Short mmCIF file of C-alpha atoms and ligand atoms in Angstrom, two decimals:
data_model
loop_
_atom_site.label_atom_id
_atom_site.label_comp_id
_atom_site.label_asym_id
_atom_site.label_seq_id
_atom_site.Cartn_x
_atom_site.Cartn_y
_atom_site.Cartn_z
CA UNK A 1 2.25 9.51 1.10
CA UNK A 2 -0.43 12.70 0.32
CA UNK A 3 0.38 15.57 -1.22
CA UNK A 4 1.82 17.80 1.70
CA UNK A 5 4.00 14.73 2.37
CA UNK A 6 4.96 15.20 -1.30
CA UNK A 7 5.61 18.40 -0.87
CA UNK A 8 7.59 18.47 2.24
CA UNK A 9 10.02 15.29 1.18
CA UNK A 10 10.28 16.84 -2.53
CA UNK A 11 9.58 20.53 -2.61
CA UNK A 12 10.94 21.13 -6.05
CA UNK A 13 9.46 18.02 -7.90
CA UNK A 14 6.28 18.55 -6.41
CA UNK A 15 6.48 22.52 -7.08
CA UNK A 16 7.05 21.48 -11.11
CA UNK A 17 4.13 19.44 -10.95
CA UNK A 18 1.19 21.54 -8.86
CA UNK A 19 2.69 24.53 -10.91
CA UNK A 20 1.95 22.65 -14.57
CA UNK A 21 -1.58 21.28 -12.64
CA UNK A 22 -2.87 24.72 -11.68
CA UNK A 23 -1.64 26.07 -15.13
CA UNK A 24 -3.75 23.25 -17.07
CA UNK A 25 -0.13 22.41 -18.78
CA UNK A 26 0.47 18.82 -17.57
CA UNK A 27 3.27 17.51 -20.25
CA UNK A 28 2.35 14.33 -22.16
CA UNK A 29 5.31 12.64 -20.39
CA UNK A 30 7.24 12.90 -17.71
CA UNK A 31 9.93 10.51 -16.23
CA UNK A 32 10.69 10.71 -13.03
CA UNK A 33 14.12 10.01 -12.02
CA UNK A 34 16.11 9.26 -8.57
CA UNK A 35 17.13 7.28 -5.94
CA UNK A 36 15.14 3.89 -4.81
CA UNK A 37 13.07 4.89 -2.01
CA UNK A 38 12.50 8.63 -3.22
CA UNK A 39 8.84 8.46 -3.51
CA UNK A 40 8.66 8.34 -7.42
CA UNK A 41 5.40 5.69 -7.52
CA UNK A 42 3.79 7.52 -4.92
CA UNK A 43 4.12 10.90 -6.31
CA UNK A 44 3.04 9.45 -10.02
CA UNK A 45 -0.24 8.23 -7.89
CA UNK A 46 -0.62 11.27 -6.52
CA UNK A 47 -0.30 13.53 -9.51
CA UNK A 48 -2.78 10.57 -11.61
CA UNK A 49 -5.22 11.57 -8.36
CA UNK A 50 -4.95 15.70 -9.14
CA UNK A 51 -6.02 15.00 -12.79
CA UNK A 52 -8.73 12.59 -12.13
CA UNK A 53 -10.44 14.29 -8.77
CA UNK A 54 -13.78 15.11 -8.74
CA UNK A 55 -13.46 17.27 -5.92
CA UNK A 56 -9.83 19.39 -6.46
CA UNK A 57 -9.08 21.34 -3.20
CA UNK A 58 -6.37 24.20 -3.52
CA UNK A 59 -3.28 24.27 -5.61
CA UNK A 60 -4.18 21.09 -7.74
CA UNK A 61 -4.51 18.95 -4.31
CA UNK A 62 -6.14 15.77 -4.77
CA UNK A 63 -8.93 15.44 -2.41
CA UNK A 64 -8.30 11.80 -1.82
CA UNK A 65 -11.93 10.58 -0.60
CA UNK A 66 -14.07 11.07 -4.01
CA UNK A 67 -14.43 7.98 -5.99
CA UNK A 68 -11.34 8.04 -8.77
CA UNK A 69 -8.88 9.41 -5.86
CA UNK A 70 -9.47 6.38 -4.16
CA UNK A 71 -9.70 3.98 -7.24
CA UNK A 72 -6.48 5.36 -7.62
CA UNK A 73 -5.53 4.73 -4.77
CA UNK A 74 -6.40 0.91 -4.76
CA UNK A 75 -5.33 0.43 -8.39
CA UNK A 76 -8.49 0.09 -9.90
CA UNK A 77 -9.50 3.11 -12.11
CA UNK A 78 -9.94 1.74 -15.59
CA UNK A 79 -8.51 4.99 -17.19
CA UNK A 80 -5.23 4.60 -14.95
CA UNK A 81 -2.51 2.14 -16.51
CA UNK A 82 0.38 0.74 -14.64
CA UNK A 83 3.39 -1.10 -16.36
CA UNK A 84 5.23 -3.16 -14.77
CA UNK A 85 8.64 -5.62 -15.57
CA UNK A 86 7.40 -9.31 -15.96
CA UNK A 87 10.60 -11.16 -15.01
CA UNK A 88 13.69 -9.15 -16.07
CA UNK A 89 11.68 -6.82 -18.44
CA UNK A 90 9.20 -4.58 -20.02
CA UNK A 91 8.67 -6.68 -22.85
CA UNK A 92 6.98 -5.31 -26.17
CA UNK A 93 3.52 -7.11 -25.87
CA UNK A 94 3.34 -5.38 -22.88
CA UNK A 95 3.22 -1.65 -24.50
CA UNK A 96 1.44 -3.40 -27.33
CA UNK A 97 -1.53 -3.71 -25.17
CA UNK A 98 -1.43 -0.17 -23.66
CA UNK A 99 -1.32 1.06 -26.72
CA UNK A 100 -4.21 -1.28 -27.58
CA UNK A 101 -6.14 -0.13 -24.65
CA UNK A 102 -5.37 3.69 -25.21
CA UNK A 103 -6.90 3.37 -28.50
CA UNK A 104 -10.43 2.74 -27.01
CA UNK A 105 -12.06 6.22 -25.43
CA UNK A 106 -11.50 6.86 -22.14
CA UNK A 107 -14.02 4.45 -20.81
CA UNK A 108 -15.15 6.70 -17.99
CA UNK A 109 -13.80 10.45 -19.21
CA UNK A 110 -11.72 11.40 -22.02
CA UNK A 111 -8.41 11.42 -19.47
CA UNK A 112 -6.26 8.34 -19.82
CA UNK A 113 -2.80 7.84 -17.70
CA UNK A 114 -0.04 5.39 -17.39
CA UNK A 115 2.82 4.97 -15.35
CA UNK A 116 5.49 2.95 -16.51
CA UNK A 117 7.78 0.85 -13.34
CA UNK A 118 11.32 0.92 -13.78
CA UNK A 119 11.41 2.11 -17.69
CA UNK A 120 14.56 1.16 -18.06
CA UNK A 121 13.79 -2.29 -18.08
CA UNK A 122 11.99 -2.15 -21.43
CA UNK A 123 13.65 -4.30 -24.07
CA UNK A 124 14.61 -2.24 -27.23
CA UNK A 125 11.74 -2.94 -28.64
CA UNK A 126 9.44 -2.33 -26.26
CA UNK A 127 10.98 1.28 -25.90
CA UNK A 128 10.59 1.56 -30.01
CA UNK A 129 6.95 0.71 -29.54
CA UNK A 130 6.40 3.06 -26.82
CA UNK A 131 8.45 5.78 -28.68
CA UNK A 132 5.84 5.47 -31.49
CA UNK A 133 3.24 5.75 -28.64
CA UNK A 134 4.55 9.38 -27.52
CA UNK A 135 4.81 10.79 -30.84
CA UNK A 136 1.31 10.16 -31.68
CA UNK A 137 -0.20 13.19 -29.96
CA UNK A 138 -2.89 11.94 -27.84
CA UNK A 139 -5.15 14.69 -26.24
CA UNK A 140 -5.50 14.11 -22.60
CA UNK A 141 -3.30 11.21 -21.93
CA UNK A 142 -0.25 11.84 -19.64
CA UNK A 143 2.50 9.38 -19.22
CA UNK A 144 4.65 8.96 -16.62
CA UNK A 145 7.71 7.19 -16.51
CA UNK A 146 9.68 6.25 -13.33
CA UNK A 147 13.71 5.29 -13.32
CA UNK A 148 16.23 4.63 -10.80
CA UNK A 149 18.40 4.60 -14.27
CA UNK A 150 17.71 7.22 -16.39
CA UNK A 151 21.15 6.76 -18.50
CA UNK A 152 19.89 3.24 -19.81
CA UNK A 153 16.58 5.08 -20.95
CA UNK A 154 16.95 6.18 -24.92
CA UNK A 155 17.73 9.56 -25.87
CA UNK A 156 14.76 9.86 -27.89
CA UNK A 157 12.52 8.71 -25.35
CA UNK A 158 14.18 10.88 -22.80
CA UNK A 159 13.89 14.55 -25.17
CA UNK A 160 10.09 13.50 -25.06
CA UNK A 161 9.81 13.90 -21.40
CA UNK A 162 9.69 16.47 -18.91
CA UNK A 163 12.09 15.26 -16.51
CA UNK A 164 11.57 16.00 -12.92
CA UNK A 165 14.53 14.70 -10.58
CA UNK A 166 13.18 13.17 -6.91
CA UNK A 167 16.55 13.88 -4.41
CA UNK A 168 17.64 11.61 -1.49
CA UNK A 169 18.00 12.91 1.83
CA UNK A 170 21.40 11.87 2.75
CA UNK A 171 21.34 8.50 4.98
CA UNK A 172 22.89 10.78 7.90
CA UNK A 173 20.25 13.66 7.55
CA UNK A 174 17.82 11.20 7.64
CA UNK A 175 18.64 9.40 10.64
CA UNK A 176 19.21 12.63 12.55
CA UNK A 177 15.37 13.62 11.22
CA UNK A 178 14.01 10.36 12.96
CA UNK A 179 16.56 10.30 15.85
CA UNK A 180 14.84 14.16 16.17
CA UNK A 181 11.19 12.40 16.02
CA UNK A 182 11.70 10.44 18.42
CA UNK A 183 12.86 7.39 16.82
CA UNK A 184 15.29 5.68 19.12
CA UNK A 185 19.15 5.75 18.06
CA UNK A 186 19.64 2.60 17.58
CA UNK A 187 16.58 2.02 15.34
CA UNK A 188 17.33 4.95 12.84
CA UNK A 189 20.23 3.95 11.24
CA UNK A 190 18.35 0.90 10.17
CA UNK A 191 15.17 3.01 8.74
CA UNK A 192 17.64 5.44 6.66
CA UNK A 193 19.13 2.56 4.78
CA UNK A 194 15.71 0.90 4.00
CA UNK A 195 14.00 3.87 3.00
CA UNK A 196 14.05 7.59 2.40
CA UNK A 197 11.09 8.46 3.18
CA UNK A 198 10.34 9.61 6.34
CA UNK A 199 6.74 8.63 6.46
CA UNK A 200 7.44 5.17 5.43
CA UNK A 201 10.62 5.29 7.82
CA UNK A 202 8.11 6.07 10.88
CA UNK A 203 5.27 3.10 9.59
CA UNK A 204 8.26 0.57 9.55
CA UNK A 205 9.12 1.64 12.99
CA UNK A 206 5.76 0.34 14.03
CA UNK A 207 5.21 -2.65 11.78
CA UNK A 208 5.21 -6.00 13.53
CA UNK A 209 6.66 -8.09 10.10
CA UNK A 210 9.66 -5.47 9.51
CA UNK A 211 10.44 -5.90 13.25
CA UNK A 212 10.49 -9.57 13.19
CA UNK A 213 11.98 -9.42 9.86
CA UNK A 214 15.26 -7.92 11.26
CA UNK A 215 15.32 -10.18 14.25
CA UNK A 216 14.91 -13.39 11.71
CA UNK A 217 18.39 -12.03 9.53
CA UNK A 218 20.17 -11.20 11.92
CA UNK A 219 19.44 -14.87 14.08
CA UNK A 220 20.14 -16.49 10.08
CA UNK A 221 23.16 -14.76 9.85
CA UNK A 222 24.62 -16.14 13.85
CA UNK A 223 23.68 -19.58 12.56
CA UNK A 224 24.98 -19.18 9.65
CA UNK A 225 28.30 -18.34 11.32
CA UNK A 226 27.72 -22.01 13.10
CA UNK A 227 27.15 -24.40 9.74
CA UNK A 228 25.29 -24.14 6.90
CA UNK A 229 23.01 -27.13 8.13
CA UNK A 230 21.78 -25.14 10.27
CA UNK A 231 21.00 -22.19 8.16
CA UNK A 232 19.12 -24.53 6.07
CA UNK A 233 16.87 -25.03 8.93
CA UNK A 234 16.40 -21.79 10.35
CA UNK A 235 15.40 -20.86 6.15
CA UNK A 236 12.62 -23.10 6.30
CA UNK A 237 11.36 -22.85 9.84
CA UNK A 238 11.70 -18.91 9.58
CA UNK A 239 12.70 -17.34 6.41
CA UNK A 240 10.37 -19.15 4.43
CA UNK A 241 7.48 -18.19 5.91
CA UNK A 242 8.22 -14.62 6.77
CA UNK A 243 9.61 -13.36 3.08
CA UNK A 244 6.75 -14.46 0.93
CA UNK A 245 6.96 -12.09 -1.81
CA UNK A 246 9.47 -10.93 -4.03
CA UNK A 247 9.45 -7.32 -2.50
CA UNK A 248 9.42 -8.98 0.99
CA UNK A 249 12.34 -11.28 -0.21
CA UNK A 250 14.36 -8.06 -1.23
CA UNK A 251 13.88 -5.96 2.02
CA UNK A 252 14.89 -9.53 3.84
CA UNK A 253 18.52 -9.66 1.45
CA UNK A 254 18.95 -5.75 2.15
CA UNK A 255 18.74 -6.77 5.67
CA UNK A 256 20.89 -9.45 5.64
CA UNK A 257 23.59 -7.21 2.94
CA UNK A 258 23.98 -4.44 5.73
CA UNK A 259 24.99 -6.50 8.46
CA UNK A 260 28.00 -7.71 6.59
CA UNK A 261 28.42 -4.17 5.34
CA UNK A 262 28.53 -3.10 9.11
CA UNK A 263 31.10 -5.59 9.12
CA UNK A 264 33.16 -3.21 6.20
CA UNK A 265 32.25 -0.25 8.53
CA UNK A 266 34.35 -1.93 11.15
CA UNK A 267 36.85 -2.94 9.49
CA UNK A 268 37.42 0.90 8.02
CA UNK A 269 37.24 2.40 11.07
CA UNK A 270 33.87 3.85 10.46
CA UNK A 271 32.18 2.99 13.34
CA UNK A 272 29.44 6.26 13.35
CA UNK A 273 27.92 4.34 10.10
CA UNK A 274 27.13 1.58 11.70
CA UNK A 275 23.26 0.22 10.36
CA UNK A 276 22.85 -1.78 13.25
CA UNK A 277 24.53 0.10 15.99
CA UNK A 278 23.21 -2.04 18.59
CA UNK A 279 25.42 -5.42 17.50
CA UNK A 280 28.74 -3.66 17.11
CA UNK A 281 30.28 -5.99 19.82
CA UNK A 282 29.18 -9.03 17.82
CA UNK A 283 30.19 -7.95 14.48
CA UNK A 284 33.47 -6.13 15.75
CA UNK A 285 34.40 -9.94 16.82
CA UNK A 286 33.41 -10.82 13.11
CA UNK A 287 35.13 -8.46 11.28
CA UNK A 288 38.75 -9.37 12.81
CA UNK A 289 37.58 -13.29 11.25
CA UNK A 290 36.62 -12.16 7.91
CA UNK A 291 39.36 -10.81 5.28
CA UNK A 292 38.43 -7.86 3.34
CA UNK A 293 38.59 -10.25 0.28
CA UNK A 294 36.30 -12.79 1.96
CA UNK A 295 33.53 -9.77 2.95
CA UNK A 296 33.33 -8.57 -0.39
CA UNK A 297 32.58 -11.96 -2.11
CA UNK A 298 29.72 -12.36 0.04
CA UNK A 299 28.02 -8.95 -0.30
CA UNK A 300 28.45 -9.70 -4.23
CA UNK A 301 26.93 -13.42 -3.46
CA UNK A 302 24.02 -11.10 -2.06
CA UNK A 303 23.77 -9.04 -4.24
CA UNK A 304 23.78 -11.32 -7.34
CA UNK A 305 20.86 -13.04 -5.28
CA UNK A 306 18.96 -10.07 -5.60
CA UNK A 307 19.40 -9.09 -8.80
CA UNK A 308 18.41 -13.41 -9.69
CA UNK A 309 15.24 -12.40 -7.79
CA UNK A 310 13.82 -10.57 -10.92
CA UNK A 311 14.80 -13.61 -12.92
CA UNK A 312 11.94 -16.42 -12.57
CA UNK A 313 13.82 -18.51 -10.11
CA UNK A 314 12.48 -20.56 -7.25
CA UNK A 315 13.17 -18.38 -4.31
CA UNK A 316 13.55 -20.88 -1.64
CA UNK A 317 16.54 -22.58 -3.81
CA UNK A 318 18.16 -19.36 -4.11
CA UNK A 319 18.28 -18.69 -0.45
CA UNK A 320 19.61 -22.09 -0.09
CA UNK A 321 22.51 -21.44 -2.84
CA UNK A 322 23.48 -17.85 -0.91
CA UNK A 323 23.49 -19.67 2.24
CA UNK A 324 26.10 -22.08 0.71
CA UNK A 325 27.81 -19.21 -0.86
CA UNK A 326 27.87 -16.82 2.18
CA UNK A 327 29.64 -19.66 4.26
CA UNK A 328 31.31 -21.42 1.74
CA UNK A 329 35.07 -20.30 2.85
CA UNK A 330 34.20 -18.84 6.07
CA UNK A 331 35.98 -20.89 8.58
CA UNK A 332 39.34 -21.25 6.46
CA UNK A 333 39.97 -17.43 6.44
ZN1 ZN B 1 -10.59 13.27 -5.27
#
């Protein structure tokens, strides 16, 4: 995403930010708060960019091409901090060392940034330690904070911030937007419920591994329907291979979550929600086998798989256990 991207998907976030930018008033902290998929990380990259750019166009735009915009970029500007969740959490070593590191000098200019991933994870202490952190007033340091939670973020933490709220286009806007660019009909529905971005809606359109990625669930999930034997098999001579990493692993659960949510569609008469439009024969069959009951125990085994992902768990096992679970039952109901 660049700025007029920003600006287009956002237009009130990004206003709040060029705005304090072009004023010289960045806040301290900010936390930035919506939806999955609304282009918080991005935007925190692009407003770390703005204050670090050696070559500023217009408005507080980020050139993008000097030297820290594209350190930025690739994650390695020593004065630019990201914190991530190690397992479950944001543990307290982990602001420990930022603070530790925030105590030397800027090593290149007096500027210093960090972003914080999913602040909500941070264990009680953690969010003490980093409380401490943003009442010491540090010249020149801006913090930004992203949450798909902000309710499970402390109050005091919170009436630190400047909170700036990223909206999500509603799935059905944004499928008409792609269906508009071009994107065929049966393909957008898909796209909306992955993402809400549009740019990263039109990249997945053309990438190769998120093309192959939906052809590998949905084959797991007809197999699946067979025996679980053979879901073991198509896990290691497909699944395995394909969903490497964690983030990989949770696009590939998504996947396989809205097919049997497709199935709930059916079942409620909803057919115009449909995800993937183009195997409503097959699933309509499905979803006069499966009870109601039955469909919602197995988008909870799916989801509970997702949520294990965070946990340090071997990830082939896992699949193995949902593939047990998602069956387990099947054929009786
Ligand atoms: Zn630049």
């Amino acid at each position: 995403m660049n700025w007029p991207e920003f600006e287009q998907a956002q237009p009130l976030a990004a206003k709040v930010l060029t705005s304090s930018i072009q004023k010289n008033r960045v806040a301290h902290a900010y936390l930035f708060e919506g939806e999955h998929g609304t282009g918080k990380r991005a935007a925190s990259m692009l407003v770390a960019q703005s204050l670090f750019c050696s070559d500023i166009q217009n408005h507080g735009v980020p050139c993008e091409q000097c030297s820290n915009c594209k350190r930025i970029k690739n994650g390695n500007h020593p004065d630019v901090h990201i914190v991530e969740p190690e397992g479950l959490s944001i543990k307290i070593d982990q602001i420990r060392s930022l603070r530790a590191e925030f105590n030397k000098t800027g090593l290149e200019s007096k500027k210093k940034f960090y972003i914080i991933v999913d602040a909500e994870k941070m264990t009680i202490s953690a969010a003490n330690s980093l409380l401490k952190f943003l009442e010491e007033p540090h010249l020149q340091t801006t913090a930004i904070l992203l949450t798909e939670q902000p309710q499970r973020i402390l109050p005091t933490i919170i009436s630190r911030c400047q909170i700036v709220s990223f909206k999500s286009l509603p799935t059905k806007v944004m499928t008409e937007k792609l269906i508009e660019m071009g994107i065929h009909p049966t393909k957008a529905p898909l796209l909306s419920a992955v993402t809400n971005q549009i740019q990263e809606a039109l990249h997945l359109e053309q990438d190769d591994w998120f093309a192959r990625a939906r052809n590998i669930v949905l084959k797991l999930y007809e197999v699946l329907k067979q025996s679980p034997l053979y879901a073991m098999t198509a896990l290691q001579s497909e699944w395995n291979g394909h969903f490497k990493e964690r983030a990989q692993m949770e696009i590939g659960l998504d996947l396989l979550l809205f097919i049997y949510k497709d199935i709930l569609y059916i079942q409620l008469g909803k057919e115009e929600q449909l995800i993937y439009p183009d195997q409503r024969k097959k699933f309509e069959a499905d979803a006069f086998r499966i009870s109601a009951g039955r469909l919602s125990e197995q988008m909870t085994a799916i989801l509970e798989a997702k949520q294990m992902l965070h946990a340090n768990i071997n990830p082939q096992l896992l699949m193995e256990q949902l593939m047990l679970k998602l069956q387990e039952g099947a054929s009786f109901v």
